[in-house]
Short mmCIF file of C-alpha atoms and ligand atoms in Angstrom, two decimals:
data_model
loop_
_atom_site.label_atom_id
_atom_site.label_comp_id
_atom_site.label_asym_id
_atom_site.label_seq_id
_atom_site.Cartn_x
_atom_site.Cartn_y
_atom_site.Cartn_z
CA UNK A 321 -12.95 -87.69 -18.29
CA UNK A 322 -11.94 -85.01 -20.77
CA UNK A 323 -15.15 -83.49 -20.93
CA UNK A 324 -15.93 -83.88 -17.00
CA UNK A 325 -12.78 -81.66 -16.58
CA UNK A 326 -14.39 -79.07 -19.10
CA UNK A 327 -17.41 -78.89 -17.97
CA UNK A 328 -15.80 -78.39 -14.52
CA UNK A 329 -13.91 -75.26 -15.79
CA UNK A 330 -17.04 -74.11 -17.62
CA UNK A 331 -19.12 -74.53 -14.06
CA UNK A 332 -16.24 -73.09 -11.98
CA UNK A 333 -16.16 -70.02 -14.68
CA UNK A 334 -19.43 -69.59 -14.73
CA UNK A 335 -19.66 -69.22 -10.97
CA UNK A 336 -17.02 -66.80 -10.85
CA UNK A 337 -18.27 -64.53 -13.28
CA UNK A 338 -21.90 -64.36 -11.87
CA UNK A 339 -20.20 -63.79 -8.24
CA UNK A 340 -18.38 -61.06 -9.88
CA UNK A 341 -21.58 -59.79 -11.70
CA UNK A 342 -23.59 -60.14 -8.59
CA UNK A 343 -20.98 -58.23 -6.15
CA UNK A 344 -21.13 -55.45 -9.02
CA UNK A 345 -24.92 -55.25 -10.18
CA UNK A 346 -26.69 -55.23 -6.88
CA UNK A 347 -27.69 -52.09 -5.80
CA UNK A 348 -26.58 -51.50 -2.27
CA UNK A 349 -29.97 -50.56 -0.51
CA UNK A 350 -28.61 -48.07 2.10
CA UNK A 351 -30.12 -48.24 4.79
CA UNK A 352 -28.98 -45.23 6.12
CA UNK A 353 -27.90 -42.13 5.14
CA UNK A 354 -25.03 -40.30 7.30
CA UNK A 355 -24.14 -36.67 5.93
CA UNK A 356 -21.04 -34.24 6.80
CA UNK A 357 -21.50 -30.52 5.79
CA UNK A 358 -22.32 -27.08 5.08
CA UNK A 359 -25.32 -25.08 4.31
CA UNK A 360 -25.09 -27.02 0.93
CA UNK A 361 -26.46 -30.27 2.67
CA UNK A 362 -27.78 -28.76 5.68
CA UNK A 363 -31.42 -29.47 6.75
CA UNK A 364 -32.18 -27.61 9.74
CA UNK A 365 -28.65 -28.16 12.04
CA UNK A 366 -27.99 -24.41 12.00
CA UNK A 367 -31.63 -23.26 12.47
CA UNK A 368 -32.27 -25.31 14.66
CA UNK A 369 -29.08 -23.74 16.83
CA UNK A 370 -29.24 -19.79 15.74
CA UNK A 371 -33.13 -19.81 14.88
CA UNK A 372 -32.11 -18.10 11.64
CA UNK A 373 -34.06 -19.42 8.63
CA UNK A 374 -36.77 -17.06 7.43
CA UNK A 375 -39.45 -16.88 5.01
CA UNK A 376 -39.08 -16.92 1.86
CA UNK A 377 -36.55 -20.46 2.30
CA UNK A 378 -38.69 -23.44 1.65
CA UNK A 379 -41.51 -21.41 -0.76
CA UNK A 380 -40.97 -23.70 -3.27
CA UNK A 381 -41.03 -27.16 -2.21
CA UNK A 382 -41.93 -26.84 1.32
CA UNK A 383 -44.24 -24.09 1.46
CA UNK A 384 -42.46 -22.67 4.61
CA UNK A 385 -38.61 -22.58 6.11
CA UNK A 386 -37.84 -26.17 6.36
CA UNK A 387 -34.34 -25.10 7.98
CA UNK A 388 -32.77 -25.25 4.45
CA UNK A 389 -31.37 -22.25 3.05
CA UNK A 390 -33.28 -22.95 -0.06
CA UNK A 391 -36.47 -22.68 -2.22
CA UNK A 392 -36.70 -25.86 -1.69
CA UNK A 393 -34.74 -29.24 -1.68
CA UNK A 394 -31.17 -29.59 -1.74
CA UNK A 395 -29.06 -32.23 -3.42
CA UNK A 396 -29.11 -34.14 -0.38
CA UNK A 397 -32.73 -34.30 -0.13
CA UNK A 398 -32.69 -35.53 -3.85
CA UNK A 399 -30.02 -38.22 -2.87
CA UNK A 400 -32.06 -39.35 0.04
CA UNK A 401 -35.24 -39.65 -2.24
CA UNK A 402 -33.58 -41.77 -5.11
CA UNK A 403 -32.39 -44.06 -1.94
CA UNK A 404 -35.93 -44.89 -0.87
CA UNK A 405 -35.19 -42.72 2.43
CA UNK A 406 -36.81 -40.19 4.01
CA UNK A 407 -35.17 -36.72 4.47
CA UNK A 408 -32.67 -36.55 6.76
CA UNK A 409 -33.06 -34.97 10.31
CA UNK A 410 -30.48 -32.52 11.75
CA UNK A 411 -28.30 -34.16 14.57
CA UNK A 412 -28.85 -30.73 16.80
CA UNK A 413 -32.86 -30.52 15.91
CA UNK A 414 -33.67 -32.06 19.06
CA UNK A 415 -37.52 -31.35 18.28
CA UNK A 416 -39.52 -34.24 16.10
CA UNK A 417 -36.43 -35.60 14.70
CA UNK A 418 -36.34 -39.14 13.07
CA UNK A 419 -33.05 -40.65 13.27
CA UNK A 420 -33.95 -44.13 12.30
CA UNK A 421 -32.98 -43.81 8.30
CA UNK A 422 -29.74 -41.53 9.31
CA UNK A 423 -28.29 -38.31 10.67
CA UNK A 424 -27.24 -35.25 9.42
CA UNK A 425 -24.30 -33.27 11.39
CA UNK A 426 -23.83 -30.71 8.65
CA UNK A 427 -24.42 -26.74 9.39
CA UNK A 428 -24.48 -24.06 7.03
CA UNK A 429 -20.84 -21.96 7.80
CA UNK A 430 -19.62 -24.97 8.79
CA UNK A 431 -15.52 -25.91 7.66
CA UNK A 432 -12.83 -28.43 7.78
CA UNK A 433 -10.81 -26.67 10.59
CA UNK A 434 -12.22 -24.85 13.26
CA UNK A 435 -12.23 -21.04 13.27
CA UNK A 436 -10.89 -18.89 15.73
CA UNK A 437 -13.48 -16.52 14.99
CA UNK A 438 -17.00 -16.31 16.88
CA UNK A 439 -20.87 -17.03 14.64
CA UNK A 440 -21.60 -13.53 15.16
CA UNK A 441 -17.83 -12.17 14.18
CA UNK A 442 -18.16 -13.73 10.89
CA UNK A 443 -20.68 -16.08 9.93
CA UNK A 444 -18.60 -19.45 10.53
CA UNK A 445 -20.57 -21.94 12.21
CA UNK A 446 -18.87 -23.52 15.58
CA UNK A 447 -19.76 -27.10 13.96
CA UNK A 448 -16.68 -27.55 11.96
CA UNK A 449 -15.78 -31.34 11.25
CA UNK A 450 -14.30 -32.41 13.65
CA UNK A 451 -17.20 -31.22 15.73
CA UNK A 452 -19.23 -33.61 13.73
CA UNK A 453 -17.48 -36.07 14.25
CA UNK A 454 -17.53 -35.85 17.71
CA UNK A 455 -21.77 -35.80 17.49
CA UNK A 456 -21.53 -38.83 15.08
CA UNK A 457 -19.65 -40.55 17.81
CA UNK A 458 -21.76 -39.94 20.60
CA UNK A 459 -24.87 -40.89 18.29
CA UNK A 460 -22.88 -44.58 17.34
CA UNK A 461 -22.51 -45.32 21.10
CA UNK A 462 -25.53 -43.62 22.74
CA UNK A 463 -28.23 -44.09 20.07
CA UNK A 464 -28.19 -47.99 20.85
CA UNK A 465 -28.11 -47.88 24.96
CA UNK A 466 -31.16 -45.87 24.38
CA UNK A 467 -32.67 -47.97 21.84
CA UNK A 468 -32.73 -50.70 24.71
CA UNK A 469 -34.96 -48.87 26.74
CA UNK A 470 -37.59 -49.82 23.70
CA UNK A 471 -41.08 -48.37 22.71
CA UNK A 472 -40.83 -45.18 21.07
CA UNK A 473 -36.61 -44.88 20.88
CA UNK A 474 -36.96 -47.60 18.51
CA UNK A 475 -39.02 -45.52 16.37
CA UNK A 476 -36.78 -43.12 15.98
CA UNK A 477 -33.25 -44.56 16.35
CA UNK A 478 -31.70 -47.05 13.88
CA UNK A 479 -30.52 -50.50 14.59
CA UNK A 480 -26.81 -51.10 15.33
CA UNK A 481 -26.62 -52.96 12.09
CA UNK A 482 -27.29 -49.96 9.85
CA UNK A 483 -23.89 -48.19 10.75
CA UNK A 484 -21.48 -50.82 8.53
CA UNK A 485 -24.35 -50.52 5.46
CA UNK A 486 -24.86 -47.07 5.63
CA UNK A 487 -23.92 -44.45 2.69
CA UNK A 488 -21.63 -41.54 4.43
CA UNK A 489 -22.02 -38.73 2.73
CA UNK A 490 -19.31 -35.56 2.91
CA UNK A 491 -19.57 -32.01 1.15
CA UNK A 492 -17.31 -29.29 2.36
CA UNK A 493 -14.47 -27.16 2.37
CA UNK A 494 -16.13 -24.19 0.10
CA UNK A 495 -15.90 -22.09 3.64
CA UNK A 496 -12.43 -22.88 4.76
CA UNK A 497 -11.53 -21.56 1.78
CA UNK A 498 -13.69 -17.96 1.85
CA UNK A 499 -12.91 -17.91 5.43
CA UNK A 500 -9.04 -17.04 4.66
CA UNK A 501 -9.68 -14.53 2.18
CA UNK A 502 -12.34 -12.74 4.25
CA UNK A 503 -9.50 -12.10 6.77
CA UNK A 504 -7.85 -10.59 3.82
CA UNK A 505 -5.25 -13.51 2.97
CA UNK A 506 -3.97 -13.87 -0.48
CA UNK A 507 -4.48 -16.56 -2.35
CA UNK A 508 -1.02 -17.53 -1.88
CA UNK A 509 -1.69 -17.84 2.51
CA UNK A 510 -4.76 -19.75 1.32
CA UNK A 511 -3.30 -22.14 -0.64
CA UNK A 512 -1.02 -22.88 2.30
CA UNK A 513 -3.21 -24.21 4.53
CA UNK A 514 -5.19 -26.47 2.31
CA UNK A 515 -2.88 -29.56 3.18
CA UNK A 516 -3.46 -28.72 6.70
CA UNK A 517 -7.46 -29.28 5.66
CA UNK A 518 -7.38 -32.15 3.54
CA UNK A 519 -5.43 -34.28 6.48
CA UNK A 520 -7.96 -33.08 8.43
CA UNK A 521 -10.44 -34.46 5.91
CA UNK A 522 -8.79 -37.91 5.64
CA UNK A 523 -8.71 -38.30 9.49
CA UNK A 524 -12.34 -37.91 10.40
CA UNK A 525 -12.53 -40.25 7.30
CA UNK A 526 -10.48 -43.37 8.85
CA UNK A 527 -12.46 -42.29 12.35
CA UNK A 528 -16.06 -43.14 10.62
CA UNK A 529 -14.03 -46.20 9.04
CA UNK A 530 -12.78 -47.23 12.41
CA UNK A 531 -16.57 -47.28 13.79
CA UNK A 532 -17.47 -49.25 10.98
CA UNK A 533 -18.08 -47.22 8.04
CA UNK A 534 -17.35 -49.00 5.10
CA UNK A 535 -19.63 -46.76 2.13
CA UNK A 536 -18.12 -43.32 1.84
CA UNK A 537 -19.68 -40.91 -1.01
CA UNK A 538 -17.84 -37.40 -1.40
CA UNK A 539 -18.37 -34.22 -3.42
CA UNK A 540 -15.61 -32.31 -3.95
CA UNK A 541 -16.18 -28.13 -3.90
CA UNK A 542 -18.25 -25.75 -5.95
CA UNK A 543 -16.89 -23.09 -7.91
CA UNK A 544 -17.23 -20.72 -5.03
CA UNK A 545 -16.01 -17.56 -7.44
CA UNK A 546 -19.39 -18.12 -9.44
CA UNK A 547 -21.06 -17.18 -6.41
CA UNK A 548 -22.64 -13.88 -5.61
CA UNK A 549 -21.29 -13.59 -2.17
CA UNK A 550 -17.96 -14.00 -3.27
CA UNK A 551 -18.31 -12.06 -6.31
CA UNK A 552 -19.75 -8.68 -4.66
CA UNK A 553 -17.79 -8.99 -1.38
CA UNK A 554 -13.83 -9.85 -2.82
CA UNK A 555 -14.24 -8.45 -6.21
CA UNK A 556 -11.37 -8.75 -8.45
CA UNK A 557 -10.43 -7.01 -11.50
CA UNK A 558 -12.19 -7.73 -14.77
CA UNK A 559 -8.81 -8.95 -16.28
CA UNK A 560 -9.79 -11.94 -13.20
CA UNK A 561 -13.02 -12.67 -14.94
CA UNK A 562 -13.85 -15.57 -16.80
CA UNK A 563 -15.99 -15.95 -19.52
CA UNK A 564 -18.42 -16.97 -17.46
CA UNK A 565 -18.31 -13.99 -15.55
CA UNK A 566 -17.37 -15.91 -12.31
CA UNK A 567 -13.98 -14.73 -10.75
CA UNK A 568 -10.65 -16.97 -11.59
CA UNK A 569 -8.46 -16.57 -8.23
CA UNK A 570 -11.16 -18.47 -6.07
CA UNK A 571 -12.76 -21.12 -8.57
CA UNK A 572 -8.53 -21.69 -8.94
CA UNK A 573 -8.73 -21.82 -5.42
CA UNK A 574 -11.32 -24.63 -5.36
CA UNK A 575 -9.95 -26.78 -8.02
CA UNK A 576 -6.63 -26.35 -6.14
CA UNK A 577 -8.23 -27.79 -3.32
CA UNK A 578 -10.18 -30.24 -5.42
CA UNK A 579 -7.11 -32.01 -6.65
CA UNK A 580 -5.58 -32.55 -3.55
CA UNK A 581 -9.07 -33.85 -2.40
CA UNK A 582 -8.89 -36.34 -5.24
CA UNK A 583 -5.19 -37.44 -3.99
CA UNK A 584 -6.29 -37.78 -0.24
CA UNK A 585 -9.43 -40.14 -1.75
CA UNK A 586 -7.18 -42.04 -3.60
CA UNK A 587 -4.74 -42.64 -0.36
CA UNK A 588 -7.85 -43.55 1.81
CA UNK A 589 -8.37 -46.02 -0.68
CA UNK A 590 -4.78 -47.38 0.35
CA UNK A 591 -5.66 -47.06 3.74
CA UNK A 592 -8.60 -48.60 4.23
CA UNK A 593 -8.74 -51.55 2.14
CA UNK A 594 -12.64 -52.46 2.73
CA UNK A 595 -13.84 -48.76 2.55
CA UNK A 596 -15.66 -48.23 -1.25
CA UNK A 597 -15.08 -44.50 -1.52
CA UNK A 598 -16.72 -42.18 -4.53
CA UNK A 599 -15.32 -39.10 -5.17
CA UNK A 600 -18.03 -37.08 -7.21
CA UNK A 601 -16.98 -33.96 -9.23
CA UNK A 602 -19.69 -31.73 -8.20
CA UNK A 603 -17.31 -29.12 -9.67
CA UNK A 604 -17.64 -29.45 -13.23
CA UNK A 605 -21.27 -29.75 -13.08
CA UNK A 606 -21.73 -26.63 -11.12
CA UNK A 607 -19.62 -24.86 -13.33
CA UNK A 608 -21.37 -26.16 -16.12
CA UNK A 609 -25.18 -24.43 -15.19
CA UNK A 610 -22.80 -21.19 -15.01
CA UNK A 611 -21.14 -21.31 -18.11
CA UNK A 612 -24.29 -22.84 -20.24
CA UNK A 613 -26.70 -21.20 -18.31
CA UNK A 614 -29.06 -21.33 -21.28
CA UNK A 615 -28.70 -24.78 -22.20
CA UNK A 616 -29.76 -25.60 -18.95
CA UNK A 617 -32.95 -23.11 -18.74
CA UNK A 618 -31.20 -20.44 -16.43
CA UNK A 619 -31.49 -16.99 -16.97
CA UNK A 620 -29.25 -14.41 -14.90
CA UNK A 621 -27.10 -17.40 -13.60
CA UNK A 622 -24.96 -14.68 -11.31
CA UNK A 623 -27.59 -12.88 -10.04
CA UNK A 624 -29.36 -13.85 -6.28
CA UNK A 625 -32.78 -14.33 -6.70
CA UNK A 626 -34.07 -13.74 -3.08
CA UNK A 627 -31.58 -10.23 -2.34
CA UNK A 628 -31.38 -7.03 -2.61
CA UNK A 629 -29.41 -4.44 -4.43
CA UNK A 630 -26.21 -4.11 -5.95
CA UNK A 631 -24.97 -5.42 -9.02
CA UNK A 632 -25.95 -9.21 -8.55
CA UNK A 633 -28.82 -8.46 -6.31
CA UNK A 634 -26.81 -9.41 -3.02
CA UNK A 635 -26.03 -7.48 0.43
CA UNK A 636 -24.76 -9.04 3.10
CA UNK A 637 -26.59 -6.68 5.27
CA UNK A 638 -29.78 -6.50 3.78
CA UNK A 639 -29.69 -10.87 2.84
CA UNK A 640 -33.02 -13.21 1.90
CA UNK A 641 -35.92 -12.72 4.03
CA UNK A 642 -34.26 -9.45 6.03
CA UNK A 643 -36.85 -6.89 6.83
CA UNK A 644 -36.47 -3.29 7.46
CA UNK A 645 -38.45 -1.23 9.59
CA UNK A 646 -39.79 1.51 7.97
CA UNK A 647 -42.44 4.00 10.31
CA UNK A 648 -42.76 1.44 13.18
CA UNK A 649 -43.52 -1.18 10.14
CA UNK A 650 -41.76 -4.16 9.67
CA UNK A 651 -40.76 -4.17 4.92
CA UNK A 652 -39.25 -7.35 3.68
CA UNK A 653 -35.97 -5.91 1.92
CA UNK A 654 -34.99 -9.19 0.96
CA UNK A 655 -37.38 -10.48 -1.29
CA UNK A 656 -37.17 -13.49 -3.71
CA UNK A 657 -37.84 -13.22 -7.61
CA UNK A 658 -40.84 -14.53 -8.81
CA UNK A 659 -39.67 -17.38 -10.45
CA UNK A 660 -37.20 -19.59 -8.84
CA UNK A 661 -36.75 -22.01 -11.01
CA UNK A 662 -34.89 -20.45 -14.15
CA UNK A 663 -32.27 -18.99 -11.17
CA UNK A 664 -29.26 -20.90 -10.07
CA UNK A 665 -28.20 -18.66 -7.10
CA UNK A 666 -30.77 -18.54 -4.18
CA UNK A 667 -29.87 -15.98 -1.68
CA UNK A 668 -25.96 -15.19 -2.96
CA UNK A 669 -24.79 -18.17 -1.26
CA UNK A 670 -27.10 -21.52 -2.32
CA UNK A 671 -28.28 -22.95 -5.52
CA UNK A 672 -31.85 -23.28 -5.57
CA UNK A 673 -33.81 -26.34 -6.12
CA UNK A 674 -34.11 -26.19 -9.90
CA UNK A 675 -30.23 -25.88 -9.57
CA UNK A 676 -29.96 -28.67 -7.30
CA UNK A 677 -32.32 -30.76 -9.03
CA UNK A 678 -30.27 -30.49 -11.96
CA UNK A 679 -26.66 -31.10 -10.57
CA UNK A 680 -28.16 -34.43 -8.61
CA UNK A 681 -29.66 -35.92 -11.90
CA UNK A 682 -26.01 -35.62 -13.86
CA UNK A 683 -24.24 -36.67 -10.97
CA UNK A 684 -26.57 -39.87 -10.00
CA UNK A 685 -25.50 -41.97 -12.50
CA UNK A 686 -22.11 -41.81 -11.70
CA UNK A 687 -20.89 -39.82 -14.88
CA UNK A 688 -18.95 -37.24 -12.83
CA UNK A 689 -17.72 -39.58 -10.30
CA UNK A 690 -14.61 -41.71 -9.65
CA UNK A 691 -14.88 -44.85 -9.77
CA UNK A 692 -17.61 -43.96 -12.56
CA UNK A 693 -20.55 -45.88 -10.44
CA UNK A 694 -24.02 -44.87 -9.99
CA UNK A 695 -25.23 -43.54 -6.31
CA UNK A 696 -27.22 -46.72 -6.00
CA UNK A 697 -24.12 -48.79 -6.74
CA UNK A 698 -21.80 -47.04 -4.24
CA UNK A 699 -21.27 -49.94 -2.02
CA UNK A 700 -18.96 -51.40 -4.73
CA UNK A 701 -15.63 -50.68 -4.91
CA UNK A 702 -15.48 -50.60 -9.02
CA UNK A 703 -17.41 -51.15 -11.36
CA UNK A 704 -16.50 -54.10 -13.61
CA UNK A 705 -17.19 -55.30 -17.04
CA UNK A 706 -16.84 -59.34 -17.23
C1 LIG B 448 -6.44 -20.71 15.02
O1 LIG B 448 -5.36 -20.35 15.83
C2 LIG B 448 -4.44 -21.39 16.09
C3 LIG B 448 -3.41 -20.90 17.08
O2 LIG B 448 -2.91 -19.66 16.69
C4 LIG B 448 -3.80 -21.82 14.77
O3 LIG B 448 -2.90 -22.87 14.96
C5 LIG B 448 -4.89 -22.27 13.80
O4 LIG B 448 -4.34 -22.59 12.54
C6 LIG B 448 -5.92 -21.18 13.65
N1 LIG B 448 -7.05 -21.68 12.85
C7 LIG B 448 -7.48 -21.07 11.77
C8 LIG B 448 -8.62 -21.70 11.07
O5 LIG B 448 -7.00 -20.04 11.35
C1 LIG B 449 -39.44 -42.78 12.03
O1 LIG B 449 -39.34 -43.06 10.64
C2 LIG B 449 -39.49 -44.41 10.31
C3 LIG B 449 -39.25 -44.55 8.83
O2 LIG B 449 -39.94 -43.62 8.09
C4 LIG B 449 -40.87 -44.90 10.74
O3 LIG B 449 -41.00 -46.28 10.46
C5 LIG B 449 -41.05 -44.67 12.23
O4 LIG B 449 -42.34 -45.02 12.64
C6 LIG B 449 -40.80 -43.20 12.56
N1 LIG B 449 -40.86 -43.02 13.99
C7 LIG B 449 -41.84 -42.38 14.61
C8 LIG B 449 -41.76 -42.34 16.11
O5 LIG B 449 -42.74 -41.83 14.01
C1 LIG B 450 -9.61 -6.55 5.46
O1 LIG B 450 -9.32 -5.41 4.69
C2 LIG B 450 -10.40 -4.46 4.66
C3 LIG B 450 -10.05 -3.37 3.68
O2 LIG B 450 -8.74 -2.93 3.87
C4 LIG B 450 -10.66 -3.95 6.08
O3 LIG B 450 -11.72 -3.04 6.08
C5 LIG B 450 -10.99 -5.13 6.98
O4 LIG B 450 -11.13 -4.71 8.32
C6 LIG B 450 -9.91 -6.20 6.90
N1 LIG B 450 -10.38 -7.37 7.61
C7 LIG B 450 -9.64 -8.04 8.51
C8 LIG B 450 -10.29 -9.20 9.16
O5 LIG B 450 -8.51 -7.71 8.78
C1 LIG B 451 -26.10 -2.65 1.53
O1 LIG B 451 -27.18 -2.28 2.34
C2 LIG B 451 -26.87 -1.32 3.31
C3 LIG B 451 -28.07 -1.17 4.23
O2 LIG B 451 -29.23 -0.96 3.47
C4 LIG B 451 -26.48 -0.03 2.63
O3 LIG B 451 -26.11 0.94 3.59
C5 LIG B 451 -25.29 -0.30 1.71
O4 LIG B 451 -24.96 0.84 0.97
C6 LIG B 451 -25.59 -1.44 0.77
N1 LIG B 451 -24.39 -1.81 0.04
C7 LIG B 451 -24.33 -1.82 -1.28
C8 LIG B 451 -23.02 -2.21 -1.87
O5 LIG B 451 -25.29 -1.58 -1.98
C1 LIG B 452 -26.06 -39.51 -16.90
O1 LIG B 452 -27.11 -38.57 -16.85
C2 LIG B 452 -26.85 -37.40 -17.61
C3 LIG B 452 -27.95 -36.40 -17.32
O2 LIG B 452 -29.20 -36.99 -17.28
C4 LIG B 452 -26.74 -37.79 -19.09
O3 LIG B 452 -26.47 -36.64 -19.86
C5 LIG B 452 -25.60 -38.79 -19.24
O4 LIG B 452 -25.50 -39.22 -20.57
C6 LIG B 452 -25.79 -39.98 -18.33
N1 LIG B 452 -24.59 -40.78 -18.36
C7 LIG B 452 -24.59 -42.11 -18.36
C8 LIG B 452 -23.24 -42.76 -18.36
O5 LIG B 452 -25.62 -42.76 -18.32
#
């Protein structure tokens, strides 16, 4: 009898422990990739709307614009790859888009809040969250009546299945952020409306929930004052610099905003018991290819490879791939440097593949991330060691 009973507890122990090891050691196998953004995870939504992407983007990777504002790939693209999936296609590229493997509603100006300023006022995109979220919507319902009709829509829509598996993917709030300072705010005004974003955030959040969306994978922002954009545009004084050269007030700014992002991820996780929700410290990495630009094979880390003039090689008038005419002939002005890949900074605004490359590979294994669980694994809500 005695050694029935053990033998039970051993079994029933056993069992539990390999559950436990199961529900923890599977990889998820997304099949589906859903992505919220800016131009840091956009793959042709914008272009696709304001025909904007010229030559030289894509050079590297794609050999021609690929609607990325980009050399080449961006860390979505590399996240997509490492899932088995193909790239994603933009939501508003209505022209030989695959949907099947996901969506992507991000657009490069896009924020948190909606601007009350116009594209062509200041560079903003009209597809700010919420407007996502309304496109993500009508996909959910209207991507599966049209799947019915058969043949080719199920070629290129996904099944209704793949919603509740899928990984959803956010990255933004760099451009709320700029937005307020280009309209001359201090960083004090700034500051003041980043609760009014992150609620925001956490809404659209528990709407994807609500339709289902259980696997929720979320950078936090870059350190926008590393950027030449920012740095050439709002300079501040030298006494603002860091070591890195990158400019204190807004990478304060974006940590700011960062920490309150990590507090609204850790209250979703209250609210919505069967969501598994990663919160990934793109941050620190960024920073990181800034500050030991050497160690990681950059040279010039502040500099804009594909720009012109000025002290980091940026205009906003005269940006990548602008041409000047010059006698009744058409000069590129904004050429890119001839090799990409020991640059961080694109076009003043991006990173460029080699940058991108880099910041996916030390963020896929879940070092900078909270819980500390590799992309693959993101369908479990910790990671446990019994
Ligand atoms: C736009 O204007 C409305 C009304 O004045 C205001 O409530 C909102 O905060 C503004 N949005 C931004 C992004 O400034
Ligand atoms: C869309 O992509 C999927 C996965 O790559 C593929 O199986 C399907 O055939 C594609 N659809 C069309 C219409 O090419
Ligand atoms: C911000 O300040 C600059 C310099 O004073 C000025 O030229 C610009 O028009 C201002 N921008 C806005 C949106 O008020
Ligand atoms: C930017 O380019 C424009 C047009 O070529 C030029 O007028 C302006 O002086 C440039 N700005 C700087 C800061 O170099
Ligand atoms: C994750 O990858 C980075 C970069 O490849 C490496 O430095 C780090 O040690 C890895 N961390 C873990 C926990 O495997």
């Amino acid at each position: 009898m005695e050694s029935h009973c053990f033998t039970y507890v051993v079994i029933t122990v056993l069992i539990a422990l390999s559950v436990r090891l199961a529900e923890t050691s599977t990889p998820c196998e997304f099949p589906a990739i859903f992505n919220f953004g800016d131009s840091n995870s956009d793959t042709g939504g914008l272009a696709a709307i304001y025909a904007y992407n010229p030559p030289p983007n894509g050079e590297s990777y794609f050999h021609k614009p690929a609607g990325r504002y980009c050399d080449g790939r961006l860390v979505i693209d590399f996240i997509a790859e490492s899932l088995k999936l193909p790239y994603l296609s933009a939501y508003l590229d209505s022209v030989g888009s695959n949907f099947t493997h996901g969506v992507n509603f991000a657009t490069a100006g896009s924020t948190i809040r909606p601007q009350n300023t116009t594209f062509k006022q200041t560079g903003y995109s009209p597809i700010s969250l919420d407007v996502q979220w309304n496109e993500f919507y009508s996909f959910y319902s209207r991507s599966q009546t049209t799947r019915q009709r058969g043949g080719v829509f199920e070629k290129l829509l996904p099944k209704a299945e793949v919603f509740s598996r899928a990984l959803y993917t956010f990255d933004i709030g760099q451009n709320d952020l700029t937005a307020g300072y280009f309209l001359n705010m201090t960083t004090g005004e700034v500051k003041a409306y980043v609760p009014e974003l992150l609620n925001q955030f956490k809404t659209i959040v528990k709407h994807v929930y609500g339709q289902g969306g259980r696997y929720f994978w979320i950078h936090n922002t870059g350190p926008v004052g590393c950027l030449a954009y920012v740095l050439e545009r709002l300079p501040v004084t030298s006494a603002q610099m860091d070591k890195a050269g990158c400019a204190s007030p807004f990478n304060e700014v974006a940590q700011f905003f960062n920490r309150g992002l990590k507090e609204a991820v850790v209250q979703l996780r209250k609210d919505l018991p069967l969501a598994a929700i990663t919160y990934v410290d793109v941050y620190s990495v960024k920073y990181s290819l800034f500050s030991q630009s050497k160690k990681h094979g950059f040279e010039q880390p502040l500099r804009a490879c594909c720009g012109h003039g000025g002290e980091y090689n940026y205009n906003v008038s005269t940006g990548c791939g602008s041409k000047m005419e010059v006698n009744g002939k058409d000069i590129l002005v904004g050429k890119a440097c001839k090799d990409p890949s020991v640059w961080i900074n694109w076009d003043g605004y991006h990173f460029t593949e080699a940058a991108n490359k880099q910041i996916f590979d030390q963020i896929v294994n879940g070092s900078f991330s909270d819980p500390p669980i590799p992309l693959k694994m993101a369908c479990h809500r910790k990671l446990e060691h019994s």
